[in-house]
Amino acid sequence: MSGRLQVVSGPFEALEDAFAARVAELKPGPGEPPLLVVAPSRALADRLERLLAVERGLPLLNVHFHTFRSLAAAICEDAGFPDGAFVSDPDFHDAVVDLVLDEAPIYGAARDLRPRALASSVRASLRDLVDAGVDPRQVADSFGDELLRDEAERERLVALLSVLAAYEAKLASLGVLPPSALVEAAAARAGESRWLAGFREALYYGFYDLTGLQADAFEAVTSALPARLYFPYRRGHPAFRFVDDFFAVKLAGRPAQDLSRPGGAGTALGPALDALFDPAAPPARVPEERLAVVSASGARDEAWAAAKEAAHLAAAGVPCAEIAVIARVLEPYRAALSDAFAEEGVPLDLGAGEPLLRRPLARAALDLLTLRRRDFPARTVEDLCASPYFAGVRPARAANWRRLIEHLGVRAGWLQWRGKLEPRVGAPVELQPRRVAEGRPGFEVPAADAAALWDFLSGTRDALGGPPAAWSERAAQARALLSARLALPDDASAEERAAWDAVGRALDELAAFDRLGVPCAWEDFLDAFERKLVRASAPAGGGSLGVRALDAMDARGHRFRAAILLGLKEKLFPRQVQEDPILRDSARAALRHPGGWWIGRKAAGHEEERLLFYLAAACARERLVLVYPRSDESGRAEVPSTYLRELCRAAGRPAPGEGGERRVPRPPAERLR
């Protein structure tokens, strides 16, 4: 690392003060060289902007905030992009890996026989190699067959390296740059960037690990101008073991200032943080007003308990924006939190948004396009008919369709539809023949309605068939079917329009797969389309003044007056860490030493989980509430998190289930339905 780099280490509660003091000291005015601030995520960059502008009252006119990727793009925009097309779409790169596996089925099966998820699993392992800067030719030239002694492991690594070489060659033949190209180009061009040279100083904040290529770009930037790294690290603390190697190897010998101090100053837990994850350390009693442990029955009750606690804090004068709800993974709690906070009348900011497929319009689009693949399940057909977005069919006709489906007894399968519906389309269908036989009035579905249902099903089947075609042609066919059968209402909300636009963007992105140069079957197109919708998110409402809901990764570096941690059960926090079956830890360890490539072991995930828990617990300045499920929704007992048990020990509290927690009764079901 560059000699122009200074390292400031310590807990976030100390780093914030030091960072803000440095910006205040430099405080670039109009016409002066600006400051460059780089954070590991957009969420933390936003936090730093708020820290400086709102909490410290500092002007930000000449302070530029970037993430690692946006900084790389800015450097390349100034100093020149490499030749080729940037394609960041992960589904496109999965498709490239699929092509590579088609041409050289190293993992033992042709496309029709191998698991659909294999390409993404292989690409995840390839991404780790690429991010570490591993070059297959260098591995072969430098180590030959001596990098791994175990023959099976050596063969597995050689196979993966051959896939990496083929993947990079395939990208080159398509004129597409590898995902690492932007960071590599930024590292190469940082020294010649006039834009970068115009900054007075670079302030990197909150990074506790970098990939090999990121470390190269970091070194290039910090060689080009003076820089400080505000590094979250407490030397010798068990929670920071994940960071030890990076600090010792990548930052060794640099001018450093250690702001670590005992006592957990500025946090709700105080000295208990010193004892966390250190069984030999004596506990430090945390007052009741600073720490509460709550047990609930299931995820919905956890959310209800969090909403009640937030309402209590807000009533006591804590601004909602100074309260956070944190879970290791937010998704299992998103809907429950939204309902519970609405019930309590407390604004909630869900930040990154909710899954797109929770929007009925997006779900209807996916249901329509996958009707043929799923063999026309009757329930899905009925749901589409009942959807307010189903176009071109009067409500009365849609109701007759549902009655007719129930009368015919269709459940699923094209043969059922053809055998039971098609013969009935030429005449009215009497739904109550017994009443008619008894001389009473029945109920007829007009022949035109029965024919219209058959036309809809058979037309959809025809539209979703045919031989392989170009990706753009498939996208156009899908768009035509959606436009013919689904439509926004005249008074569509902003959320509905956003969902419709997101579906259109997914189709646009798939049309760009023409770069692959191979046609696709509907099955492949729909697989990719569904993955896109599953990954996509939609704005979830809320606002900056609401209680912040964050997952543990996004919560890193944030500070709140009060924090509520949810989901403190085993296999959720900490999550279950699994080894990569394709690039195993033994190979990763060999690539790192003696290979010299900076690549992490999956087993190190256990250490990162401890760090994430420490950071989540430490982000509360005044009050920390820990919520765990004593049982699931069905009443089956859950196992409290070992981290929760350890924090209770460090804080001088009884272990979960031993009488030290507050039990939250289940709220009336109708309130959270």
CSV table of C-alpha atoms in Angstrom, one decimal, residues 27-290:
chain,number,residue,atom,x,y,z
A,27,LYS,CA,-13.5,22.0,4.7
A,28,PRO,CA,-12.9,22.9,1.0
A,29,GLY,CA,-14.6,26.1,-0.1
A,30,PRO,CA,-15.5,27.3,-3.6
A,31,GLY,CA,-12.6,27.1,-5.9
A,32,GLU,CA,-10.5,24.9,-3.6
A,33,PRO,CA,-9.6,21.3,-4.4
A,34,PRO,CA,-12.5,19.0,-3.4
A,35,LEU,CA,-12.5,16.0,-1.0
A,36,LEU,CA,-13.2,12.5,-2.2
A,37,VAL,CA,-15.2,10.2,0.2
A,38,VAL,CA,-15.5,6.5,-0.7
A,39,ALA,CA,-17.8,4.1,1.2
A,40,PRO,CA,-18.5,0.4,0.7
A,41,SER,CA,-22.2,0.9,0.0
A,42,ARG,CA,-24.6,3.5,-1.1
A,43,ALA,CA,-26.4,3.1,2.3
A,44,LEU,CA,-23.2,4.0,4.2
A,45,ALA,CA,-22.4,6.9,1.8
A,46,ASP,CA,-25.9,8.3,2.5
A,47,ARG,CA,-25.2,7.9,6.2
A,48,LEU,CA,-21.9,9.9,5.9
A,49,GLU,CA,-23.7,12.7,4.0
A,50,ARG,CA,-26.3,12.9,6.8
A,51,LEU,CA,-23.6,12.8,9.5
A,52,LEU,CA,-21.7,15.8,8.0
A,53,ALA,CA,-24.6,17.9,6.7
A,54,VAL,CA,-27.3,17.3,9.3
A,55,GLU,CA,-25.6,16.2,12.5
A,56,ARG,CA,-22.4,18.2,12.2
A,57,GLY,CA,-23.7,21.2,10.1
A,58,LEU,CA,-20.8,21.0,7.6
A,59,PRO,CA,-21.1,22.3,4.0
A,60,LEU,CA,-20.9,19.5,1.3
A,61,LEU,CA,-20.5,21.7,-1.7
A,62,ASN,CA,-17.0,20.4,-2.5
A,63,VAL,CA,-17.3,16.9,-1.0
A,64,HIS,CA,-17.8,14.1,-3.5
A,65,PHE,CA,-19.3,10.8,-2.3
A,66,HIS,CA,-18.7,7.6,-4.1
A,67,THR,CA,-19.0,3.8,-3.7
A,68,PHE,CA,-16.1,1.7,-4.9
A,69,ARG,CA,-17.9,1.0,-8.2
A,70,SER,CA,-19.0,4.5,-8.9
A,71,LEU,CA,-15.5,5.7,-8.3
A,72,ALA,CA,-14.1,3.2,-10.8
A,73,ALA,CA,-16.6,4.4,-13.4
A,74,ALA,CA,-15.7,8.0,-12.8
A,75,ILE,CA,-12.0,7.3,-13.2
A,76,CYS,CA,-12.6,5.4,-16.4
A,77,GLU,CA,-14.9,8.2,-17.7
A,78,ASP,CA,-12.1,10.6,-17.3
A,79,ALA,CA,-9.1,8.5,-18.3
A,80,GLY,CA,-10.8,6.3,-20.9
A,81,PHE,CA,-12.9,3.1,-20.8
A,82,PRO,CA,-11.5,-0.2,-22.1
A,83,ASP,CA,-12.7,-1.4,-25.5
A,84,GLY,CA,-15.7,-3.6,-25.4
A,85,ALA,CA,-19.2,-3.5,-23.9
A,86,PHE,CA,-20.0,-3.4,-20.2
A,87,VAL,CA,-22.7,-5.9,-19.4
A,88,SER,CA,-23.5,-6.0,-15.7
A,89,ASP,CA,-26.6,-8.2,-16.0
A,90,PRO,CA,-25.8,-11.4,-13.9
A,91,ASP,CA,-28.3,-13.4,-15.9
A,92,PHE,CA,-26.4,-12.6,-19.1
A,93,HIS,CA,-23.2,-13.9,-17.5
A,94,ASP,CA,-25.0,-17.0,-16.3
A,95,ALA,CA,-26.1,-17.6,-19.9
A,96,VAL,CA,-22.4,-17.2,-21.0
A,97,VAL,CA,-21.4,-19.9,-18.5
A,98,ASP,CA,-24.2,-22.1,-19.7
A,99,LEU,CA,-22.7,-21.8,-23.3
A,100,VAL,CA,-19.3,-22.7,-21.9
A,101,LEU,CA,-20.7,-25.7,-20.2
A,102,ASP,CA,-22.5,-26.7,-23.3
A,103,GLU,CA,-19.3,-26.7,-25.3
A,104,ALA,CA,-17.2,-28.4,-22.7
A,105,PRO,CA,-19.5,-30.3,-20.2
A,106,ILE,CA,-16.9,-30.5,-17.5
A,107,TYR,CA,-19.4,-31.0,-14.8
A,108,GLY,CA,-20.8,-34.1,-16.4
A,109,ALA,CA,-24.1,-33.3,-18.1
A,110,ALA,CA,-25.6,-31.6,-21.1
A,111,ARG,CA,-27.9,-28.7,-20.5
A,112,ASP,CA,-31.1,-30.8,-20.5
A,113,LEU,CA,-29.7,-33.0,-17.7
A,114,ARG,CA,-27.8,-30.6,-15.5
A,115,PRO,CA,-29.5,-28.5,-12.7
A,116,ARG,CA,-30.8,-25.1,-13.8
A,117,ALA,CA,-28.9,-23.5,-10.9
A,118,LEU,CA,-25.5,-24.9,-11.9
A,119,ALA,CA,-24.5,-22.0,-14.1
A,120,SER,CA,-25.1,-19.4,-11.4
A,121,SER,CA,-23.3,-21.6,-8.9
A,122,VAL,CA,-20.3,-22.0,-11.2
A,123,ARG,CA,-20.3,-18.3,-12.0
A,124,ALA,CA,-20.3,-17.5,-8.2
A,125,SER,CA,-17.1,-19.5,-7.9
A,126,LEU,CA,-15.7,-17.9,-11.0
A,127,ARG,CA,-16.5,-14.4,-9.6
A,128,ASP,CA,-14.4,-15.2,-6.5
A,129,LEU,CA,-11.5,-16.2,-8.7
A,130,VAL,CA,-11.8,-13.1,-10.9
A,131,ASP,CA,-12.2,-10.7,-8.0
A,132,ALA,CA,-9.0,-12.1,-6.5
A,133,GLY,CA,-7.2,-11.5,-9.8
A,134,VAL,CA,-6.5,-15.2,-10.4
A,135,ASP,CA,-5.2,-15.9,-13.9
A,136,PRO,CA,-5.5,-19.6,-15.0
A,137,ARG,CA,-2.3,-19.3,-17.0
A,138,GLN,CA,-0.3,-17.9,-14.1
A,139,VAL,CA,-1.5,-20.7,-11.9
A,140,ALA,CA,-0.4,-23.3,-14.5
A,141,ASP,CA,2.9,-21.5,-15.2
A,142,SER,CA,3.9,-20.8,-11.6
A,143,PHE,CA,2.7,-24.0,-9.8
A,144,GLY,CA,1.9,-26.6,-12.4
A,145,ASP,CA,0.5,-29.6,-10.4
A,146,GLU,CA,2.1,-28.6,-7.1
A,147,LEU,CA,-0.4,-26.1,-5.7
A,148,LEU,CA,-2.7,-28.8,-4.2
A,149,ARG,CA,-1.5,-32.2,-3.0
A,150,ASP,CA,-4.8,-33.9,-2.9
A,151,GLU,CA,-5.5,-35.3,-6.4
A,152,ALA,CA,-9.2,-34.9,-6.3
A,153,GLU,CA,-9.0,-31.3,-5.1
A,154,ARG,CA,-6.4,-30.6,-7.7
A,155,GLU,CA,-8.6,-32.0,-10.5
A,156,ARG,CA,-11.5,-30.0,-9.3
A,157,LEU,CA,-9.5,-26.7,-9.3
A,158,VAL,CA,-8.0,-27.4,-12.7
A,159,ALA,CA,-11.5,-28.0,-14.1
A,160,LEU,CA,-12.8,-24.7,-12.7
A,161,LEU,CA,-9.7,-22.8,-14.0
A,162,SER,CA,-10.4,-24.3,-17.5
A,163,VAL,CA,-14.0,-23.0,-17.2
A,164,LEU,CA,-12.7,-19.6,-16.2
A,165,ALA,CA,-10.4,-19.5,-19.2
A,166,ALA,CA,-13.2,-20.6,-21.5
A,167,TYR,CA,-15.6,-18.1,-20.0
A,168,GLU,CA,-13.2,-15.2,-20.5
A,169,ALA,CA,-12.5,-16.3,-24.1
A,170,LYS,CA,-16.2,-16.5,-24.8
A,171,LEU,CA,-16.8,-13.0,-23.5
A,172,ALA,CA,-13.9,-11.7,-25.7
A,173,SER,CA,-15.5,-13.4,-28.7
A,174,LEU,CA,-18.8,-11.7,-27.9
A,175,GLY,CA,-17.1,-8.3,-27.5
A,176,VAL,CA,-18.2,-8.1,-23.9
A,177,LEU,CA,-15.9,-7.1,-21.1
A,178,PRO,CA,-15.6,-9.3,-18.0
A,179,PRO,CA,-17.4,-8.0,-14.8
A,180,SER,CA,-13.9,-7.2,-13.4
A,181,ALA,CA,-12.9,-4.9,-16.3
A,182,LEU,CA,-14.2,-1.7,-14.7
A,183,VAL,CA,-12.2,-2.1,-11.5
A,184,GLU,CA,-9.1,-3.4,-13.4
A,185,ALA,CA,-9.3,-0.4,-15.8
A,186,ALA,CA,-9.7,2.0,-12.9
A,187,ALA,CA,-6.6,0.6,-11.2
A,188,ALA,CA,-4.6,0.9,-14.4
A,189,ARG,CA,-5.8,4.5,-15.2
A,190,ALA,CA,-5.9,6.1,-11.7
A,191,GLY,CA,-2.4,7.4,-12.0
A,192,GLU,CA,-3.2,9.3,-15.3
A,193,SER,CA,-6.6,10.6,-14.3
A,194,ARG,CA,-6.7,14.4,-14.2
A,195,TRP,CA,-10.1,14.2,-12.5
A,196,LEU,CA,-8.7,12.1,-9.7
A,197,ALA,CA,-5.6,14.3,-9.3
A,198,GLY,CA,-7.8,17.3,-8.8
A,199,PHE,CA,-8.9,16.1,-5.3
A,200,ARG,CA,-7.1,17.3,-2.2
A,201,GLU,CA,-7.5,14.0,-0.3
A,202,ALA,CA,-9.4,10.7,-0.5
A,203,LEU,CA,-11.2,9.5,2.6
A,204,TYR,CA,-12.1,5.9,2.5
A,205,TYR,CA,-14.6,5.0,5.2
A,206,GLY,CA,-15.9,1.7,6.6
A,207,PHE,CA,-14.1,-0.9,4.5
A,208,TYR,CA,-12.9,-3.9,6.5
A,209,ASP,CA,-12.1,-6.2,3.6
A,210,LEU,CA,-11.4,-5.9,-0.1
A,211,THR,CA,-11.1,-8.4,-2.9
A,212,GLY,CA,-7.7,-8.7,-4.7
A,213,LEU,CA,-8.8,-6.4,-7.6
A,214,GLN,CA,-10.4,-3.9,-5.3
A,215,ALA,CA,-7.2,-3.8,-3.2
A,216,ASP,CA,-5.2,-3.0,-6.4
A,217,ALA,CA,-7.6,-0.2,-7.3
A,218,PHE,CA,-7.4,1.1,-3.7
A,219,GLU,CA,-3.6,1.1,-3.8
A,220,ALA,CA,-3.7,2.9,-7.2
A,221,VAL,CA,-5.9,5.7,-5.9
A,222,THR,CA,-4.0,6.1,-2.6
A,223,SER,CA,-0.8,6.3,-4.6
A,224,ALA,CA,-2.2,9.1,-6.7
A,225,LEU,CA,-3.2,11.4,-3.9
A,226,PRO,CA,-3.1,11.7,-0.1
A,227,ALA,CA,-5.6,9.4,1.5
A,228,ARG,CA,-6.9,8.2,4.9
A,229,LEU,CA,-8.7,4.9,5.6
A,230,TYR,CA,-11.2,4.9,8.5
A,231,PHE,CA,-11.0,1.2,9.3
A,232,PRO,CA,-13.4,-0.4,11.7
A,233,TYR,CA,-11.1,-2.6,13.8
A,234,ARG,CA,-10.5,-3.3,17.4
A,235,ARG,CA,-7.1,-5.1,17.6
A,236,GLY,CA,-7.4,-8.2,19.8
A,237,HIS,CA,-11.2,-8.2,20.1
A,238,PRO,CA,-12.7,-11.6,19.2
A,239,ALA,CA,-15.5,-10.0,17.1
A,240,PHE,CA,-12.9,-8.5,14.8
A,241,ARG,CA,-11.0,-11.7,14.0
A,242,PHE,CA,-12.4,-11.6,10.5
A,243,VAL,CA,-10.4,-8.4,9.9
A,244,ASP,CA,-7.1,-9.4,11.4
A,245,ASP,CA,-5.6,-10.8,8.2
A,246,PHE,CA,-6.5,-7.8,6.1
A,247,PHE,CA,-5.1,-5.4,8.6
A,248,ALA,CA,-1.9,-7.4,9.1
A,249,VAL,CA,-1.2,-8.2,5.4
A,250,LYS,CA,-2.6,-5.2,3.5
A,251,LEU,CA,-2.2,-2.4,5.9
A,252,ALA,CA,1.0,-3.4,7.7
A,253,GLY,CA,3.6,-0.7,8.1
A,254,ARG,CA,1.4,2.2,7.2
A,255,PRO,CA,1.1,5.3,9.4
A,256,ALA,CA,-1.7,4.4,11.8
A,257,GLN,CA,-3.8,5.9,14.6
A,258,ASP,CA,-5.7,3.5,16.8
A,259,LEU,CA,-8.8,5.0,18.3
A,260,SER,CA,-9.9,1.9,20.1
A,261,ARG,CA,-10.7,2.4,23.8
A,262,PRO,CA,-12.2,0.1,26.3
A,263,GLY,CA,-15.6,0.6,27.8
A,264,GLY,CA,-17.8,0.8,24.6
A,265,ALA,CA,-18.1,4.6,25.0
A,266,GLY,CA,-21.0,6.0,23.1
A,267,THR,CA,-23.0,2.7,22.9
A,268,ALA,CA,-25.9,1.4,24.8
A,269,LEU,CA,-24.0,-1.7,25.8
A,270,GLY,CA,-21.0,0.2,27.2
A,271,PRO,CA,-18.3,-2.1,28.8
A,272,ALA,CA,-20.3,-5.2,27.9
A,273,LEU,CA,-19.0,-4.8,24.3
A,274,ASP,CA,-15.5,-5.5,25.6
A,275,ALA,CA,-16.6,-8.9,27.0
A,276,LEU,CA,-18.6,-9.9,23.9
A,277,PHE,CA,-17.3,-13.2,22.4
A,278,ASP,CA,-14.6,-13.4,25.1
A,279,PRO,CA,-15.6,-16.2,27.5
A,280,ALA,CA,-12.7,-15.3,29.9
A,281,ALA,CA,-13.8,-11.7,30.2
A,282,PRO,CA,-16.0,-10.9,33.2
A,283,PRO,CA,-19.5,-9.6,32.4
A,284,ALA,CA,-20.4,-6.0,32.7
A,285,ARG,CA,-24.0,-5.4,33.9
A,286,VAL,CA,-26.1,-3.3,31.5
A,287,PRO,CA,-28.9,-1.3,33.1
A,288,GLU,CA,-32.5,-2.3,32.2
A,289,GLU,CA,-33.2,1.1,30.5
A,290,ARG,CA,-30.3,0.4,28.1
